[in-house]
């Protein structure tokens, strides 16, 4: 069975500090990987997607970056957090484009 | 560009009444793939329904929806609301044709609140 693990579960960070959120998918080789962001009370917004190791496409510019260093790992990061980065970050995977997307449990980020 | 419209931000119903959540979409692609995701409080979204076949009803867990390409709609329905149906419901669109990459576009979501 496929499992998706996100870390950390929650973070409280200061404005201007760096951030690194991680996600691993086990039980599926070469999945499509995604980062989504959900502002408090807001909709789901796709940030990045990756169809293979080392390749990441940006969907929305939010002063964040993403990397896929391994087939099963997806990292979201920034060197300087903004207040507007607060929200719920979800990692997700799918077998192929347009098929069901499976979400991780998410990381709740509060920037103070 | 592609977009998904959910006209109701909040729907409040009494248990036992029928549910209808609206979803319309805009896309230039001829093979849109439509989804309904449900997100319960403090949980991640999970897939409820999906369809890419025109005029074919799809059902799951008492909910159903039919993709109508003629009206660009994929409304979610249920005959009788239950308290446990209270959640945030997202309609989403993707493109089977592939040229839009791996975008999954979500509507703003409809919060369904079912009261006793």
GROMACS .gro file of C-alpha atoms in nm:
model
  228
    1UNK     CA    1   0.000   0.000   0.000
    2UNK     CA    2   0.114   0.350  -0.075
    3UNK     CA    3   0.182   0.584   0.212
    4UNK     CA    4   0.256   0.953   0.213
    5UNK     CA    5   0.430   1.111   0.506
    6UNK     CA    6   0.466   1.483   0.562
    7UNK     CA    7   0.684   1.657   0.815
    8UNK     CA    8   0.662   1.848   1.035
    9UNK     CA    9   0.299   1.829   1.141
   10UNK     CA   10   0.303   2.193   1.248
   11UNK     CA   11   0.547   2.481   1.264
   12UNK     CA   12   0.551   2.825   1.418
   13UNK     CA   13   0.820   3.037   1.254
   14UNK     CA   14   0.930   3.397   1.262
   15UNK     CA   15   0.904   3.630   0.965
   16UNK     CA   16   1.231   3.626   0.775
   17UNK     CA   17   1.335   3.281   0.895
   18UNK     CA   18   1.395   2.989   0.660
   19UNK     CA   19   1.156   2.702   0.607
   20UNK     CA   20   1.181   2.346   0.488
   21UNK     CA   21   0.885   2.112   0.462
   22UNK     CA   22   0.920   1.755   0.350
   23UNK     CA   23   0.718   1.474   0.205
   24UNK     CA   24   0.795   1.112   0.122
   25UNK     CA   25   0.589   0.862  -0.071
   26UNK     CA   26   0.640   0.493  -0.018
   27UNK     CA   27   0.504   0.204  -0.218
   28UNK     CA   28   0.485   0.375  -0.556
   29UNK     CA   29   0.766   0.435  -0.799
   30UNK     CA   30   0.786   0.749  -1.011
   31UNK     CA   31   0.471   0.916  -0.885
   32UNK     CA   32   0.368   1.265  -0.986
   33UNK     CA   33   0.420   1.485  -0.682
   34UNK     CA   34   0.248   1.809  -0.588
   35UNK     CA   35   0.256   2.082  -0.326
   36UNK     CA   36  -0.068   2.257  -0.242
   37UNK     CA   37  -0.133   2.550  -0.013
   38UNK     CA   38  -0.451   2.636   0.167
   39UNK     CA   39  -0.476   2.972   0.339
   40UNK     CA   40  -0.697   2.982   0.644
   41UNK     CA   41  -1.051   2.990   0.510
   42UNK     CA   42  -0.917   2.975   0.155
   43UNK     CA   43  -0.920   2.733  -0.133
   44UNK     CA   44  -0.658   2.480  -0.233
   45UNK     CA   45  -0.394   2.626  -0.456
   46UNK     CA   46  -0.143   2.415  -0.643
   47UNK     CA   47   0.211   2.549  -0.593
   48UNK     CA   48   0.440   2.300  -0.765
   49UNK     CA   49   0.435   1.970  -0.941
   50UNK     CA   50   0.701   1.720  -1.040
   51UNK     CA   51   0.678   1.426  -1.274
   52UNK     CA   52   1.033   1.302  -1.225
   53UNK     CA   53   1.341   1.338  -1.009
   54UNK     CA   54   1.512   1.672  -1.047
   55UNK     CA   55   1.228   1.832  -1.240
   56UNK     CA   56   0.990   2.070  -1.069
   57UNK     CA   57   0.741   2.305  -1.231
   58UNK     CA   58   0.611   2.611  -1.056
   59UNK     CA   59   0.242   2.686  -1.083
   60UNK     CA   60   0.213   2.989  -0.856
   61UNK     CA   61   0.482   3.228  -0.745
   62UNK     CA   62   0.471   3.270  -0.369
   63UNK     CA   63   0.843   3.322  -0.295
   64UNK     CA   64   0.874   2.950  -0.234
   65UNK     CA   65   1.078   2.685  -0.405
   66UNK     CA   66   1.051   2.311  -0.437
   67UNK     CA   67   1.290   2.031  -0.514
   68UNK     CA   68   1.269   1.661  -0.579
   69UNK     CA   69   1.606   1.517  -0.476
   70UNK     CA   70   1.485   1.156  -0.484
   71UNK     CA   71   1.204   0.973  -0.660
   72UNK     CA   72   1.007   0.946  -0.338
   73UNK     CA   73   1.087   1.283  -0.182
   74UNK     CA   74   0.953   1.633  -0.236
   75UNK     CA   75   1.079   1.936  -0.046
   76UNK     CA   76   0.922   2.281  -0.014
   77UNK     CA   77   1.140   2.562   0.111
   78UNK     CA   78   1.214   2.929   0.135
   79UNK     CA   79   1.499   3.131   0.276
   80UNK     CA   80   1.276   3.407   0.410
   81UNK     CA   81   0.927   3.353   0.537
   82UNK     CA   82   0.655   3.614   0.498
   83UNK     CA   83   0.342   3.651   0.708
   84UNK     CA   84   0.144   3.557   0.398
   85UNK     CA   85   0.305   3.213   0.396
   86UNK     CA   86   0.091   3.105   0.688
   87UNK     CA   87  -0.151   2.829   0.607
   88UNK     CA   88  -0.188   2.459   0.550
   89UNK     CA   89   0.059   2.290   0.317
   90UNK     CA   90  -0.035   1.965   0.157
   91UNK     CA   91   0.186   1.726  -0.030
   92UNK     CA   92   0.011   1.498  -0.274
   93UNK     CA   93   0.080   1.233  -0.534
   94UNK     CA   94  -0.087   1.076  -0.832
   95UNK     CA   95  -0.008   0.797  -1.074
   96UNK     CA   96  -0.048   1.013  -1.378
   97UNK     CA   97  -0.185   1.345  -1.484
   98UNK     CA   98  -0.558   1.390  -1.429
   99UNK     CA   99  -0.596   1.080  -1.215
  100UNK     CA  100  -0.687   1.076  -0.848
  101UNK     CA  101  -0.463   1.285  -0.628
  102UNK     CA  102  -0.384   1.148  -0.282
  103UNK     CA  103  -0.308   1.402  -0.014
  104UNK     CA  104  -0.081   1.379   0.286
  105UNK     CA  105  -0.195   1.490   0.630
  106UNK     CA  106  -0.049   1.835   0.582
  107UNK     CA  107   0.170   2.079   0.770
  108UNK     CA  108   0.010   2.372   0.946
  109UNK     CA  109   0.245   2.671   0.927
  110UNK     CA  110   0.204   2.983   1.135
  111UNK     CA  111   0.434   3.273   1.059
  112UNK     CA  112   0.456   3.529   1.336
  113UNK     CA  113  -0.750   3.012  -1.841
  114UNK     CA  114  -0.918   2.714  -1.681
  115UNK     CA  115  -1.145   2.784  -1.386
  116UNK     CA  116  -1.395   2.619  -1.157
  117UNK     CA  117  -1.689   2.804  -1.005
  118UNK     CA  118  -1.869   2.697  -0.693
  119UNK     CA  119  -2.140   2.951  -0.633
  120UNK     CA  120  -2.224   2.867  -0.273
  121UNK     CA  121  -1.969   2.931  -0.003
  122UNK     CA  122  -2.191   2.787   0.269
  123UNK     CA  123  -2.487   2.553   0.246
  124UNK     CA  124  -2.681   2.482   0.563
  125UNK     CA  125  -2.930   2.195   0.561
  126UNK     CA  126  -3.145   2.001   0.798
  127UNK     CA  127  -3.066   1.632   0.825
  128UNK     CA  128  -3.269   1.427   0.579
  129UNK     CA  129  -3.307   1.698   0.317
  130UNK     CA  130  -3.151   1.664  -0.028
  131UNK     CA  131  -2.809   1.807  -0.103
  132UNK     CA  132  -2.709   1.988  -0.419
  133UNK     CA  133  -2.376   2.164  -0.450
  134UNK     CA  134  -2.314   2.350  -0.772
  135UNK     CA  135  -2.005   2.329  -0.985
  136UNK     CA  136  -1.943   2.478  -1.326
  137UNK     CA  137  -1.618   2.504  -1.509
  138UNK     CA  138  -1.444   2.676  -1.797
  139UNK     CA  139  -1.177   2.512  -2.004
  140UNK     CA  140  -1.054   2.516  -2.360
  141UNK     CA  141  -0.975   2.148  -2.350
  142UNK     CA  142  -1.215   1.898  -2.497
  143UNK     CA  143  -1.146   1.624  -2.242
  144UNK     CA  144  -1.191   1.775  -1.898
  145UNK     CA  145  -1.170   1.548  -1.599
  146UNK     CA  146  -1.390   1.660  -1.309
  147UNK     CA  147  -1.356   1.569  -0.946
  148UNK     CA  148  -1.529   1.626  -0.616
  149UNK     CA  149  -1.306   1.620  -0.311
  150UNK     CA  150  -1.431   1.629   0.048
  151UNK     CA  151  -1.235   1.770   0.341
  152UNK     CA  152  -1.357   1.708   0.692
  153UNK     CA  153  -1.243   1.931   0.976
  154UNK     CA  154  -0.871   1.898   1.048
  155UNK     CA  155  -0.829   1.637   0.778
  156UNK     CA  156  -0.682   1.634   0.430
  157UNK     CA  157  -0.901   1.636   0.120
  158UNK     CA  158  -0.994   1.299  -0.021
  159UNK     CA  159  -1.156   1.204  -0.347
  160UNK     CA  160  -1.532   1.159  -0.342
  161UNK     CA  161  -1.624   1.135  -0.713
  162UNK     CA  162  -1.462   1.169  -1.051
  163UNK     CA  163  -1.576   1.162  -1.411
  164UNK     CA  164  -1.468   1.239  -1.764
  165UNK     CA  165  -1.760   1.074  -1.942
  166UNK     CA  166  -2.026   1.308  -2.072
  167UNK     CA  167  -2.378   1.251  -1.940
  168UNK     CA  168  -2.285   0.951  -1.729
  169UNK     CA  169  -2.386   0.947  -1.361
  170UNK     CA  170  -2.112   0.854  -1.117
  171UNK     CA  171  -2.190   0.753  -0.759
  172UNK     CA  172  -2.002   0.697  -0.437
  173UNK     CA  173  -2.101   0.685  -0.072
  174UNK     CA  174  -2.452   0.805  -0.146
  175UNK     CA  175  -2.336   1.105  -0.346
  176UNK     CA  176  -2.373   1.132  -0.721
  177UNK     CA  177  -2.279   1.368  -0.999
  178UNK     CA  178  -2.312   1.380  -1.376
  179UNK     CA  179  -2.071   1.558  -1.604
  180UNK     CA  180  -2.261   1.768  -1.858
  181UNK     CA  181  -2.022   1.909  -2.113
  182UNK     CA  182  -2.302   2.100  -2.285
  183UNK     CA  183  -2.350   2.313  -1.975
  184UNK     CA  184  -1.997   2.269  -1.832
  185UNK     CA  185  -2.142   2.146  -1.506
  186UNK     CA  186  -2.067   1.875  -1.250
  187UNK     CA  187  -2.311   1.931  -0.964
  188UNK     CA  188  -2.289   1.712  -0.654
  189UNK     CA  189  -2.609   1.564  -0.518
  190UNK     CA  190  -2.732   1.340  -0.243
  191UNK     CA  191  -3.090   1.243  -0.173
  192UNK     CA  192  -3.074   1.273   0.205
  193UNK     CA  193  -2.816   1.467   0.405
  194UNK     CA  194  -2.656   1.314   0.713
  195UNK     CA  195  -2.485   1.490   1.001
  196UNK     CA  196  -2.158   1.323   0.901
  197UNK     CA  197  -2.176   1.490   0.559
  198UNK     CA  198  -2.080   1.822   0.717
  199UNK     CA  199  -1.751   1.911   0.550
  200UNK     CA  200  -1.585   2.130   0.289
  201UNK     CA  201  -1.650   2.013  -0.066
  202UNK     CA  202  -1.423   2.106  -0.353
  203UNK     CA  203  -1.496   2.070  -0.719
  204UNK     CA  204  -1.181   2.034  -0.928
  205UNK     CA  205  -1.083   2.023  -1.293
  206UNK     CA  206  -0.800   1.863  -1.478
  207UNK     CA  207  -0.720   1.813  -1.842
  208UNK     CA  208  -0.689   1.470  -1.996
  209UNK     CA  209  -0.538   1.615  -2.307
  210UNK     CA  210  -0.218   1.681  -2.127
  211UNK     CA  211  -0.116   2.019  -2.258
  212UNK     CA  212  -0.201   2.191  -1.931
  213UNK     CA  213   0.061   1.988  -1.755
  214UNK     CA  214  -0.033   1.845  -1.421
  215UNK     CA  215  -0.260   2.120  -1.300
  216UNK     CA  216  -0.555   2.032  -1.086
  217UNK     CA  217  -0.767   2.344  -1.051
  218UNK     CA  218  -0.991   2.369  -0.749
  219UNK     CA  219  -1.299   2.580  -0.691
  220UNK     CA  220  -1.321   2.790  -0.376
  221UNK     CA  221  -1.506   2.514  -0.194
  222UNK     CA  222  -1.853   2.485  -0.045
  223UNK     CA  223  -1.892   2.432   0.324
  224UNK     CA  224  -2.183   2.200   0.388
  225UNK     CA  225  -2.328   2.221   0.737
  226UNK     CA  226  -2.595   1.964   0.824
  227UNK     CA  227  -2.806   2.035   1.132
  228UNK     CA  228  -3.021   1.791   1.330
   0.00000   0.00000   0.00000
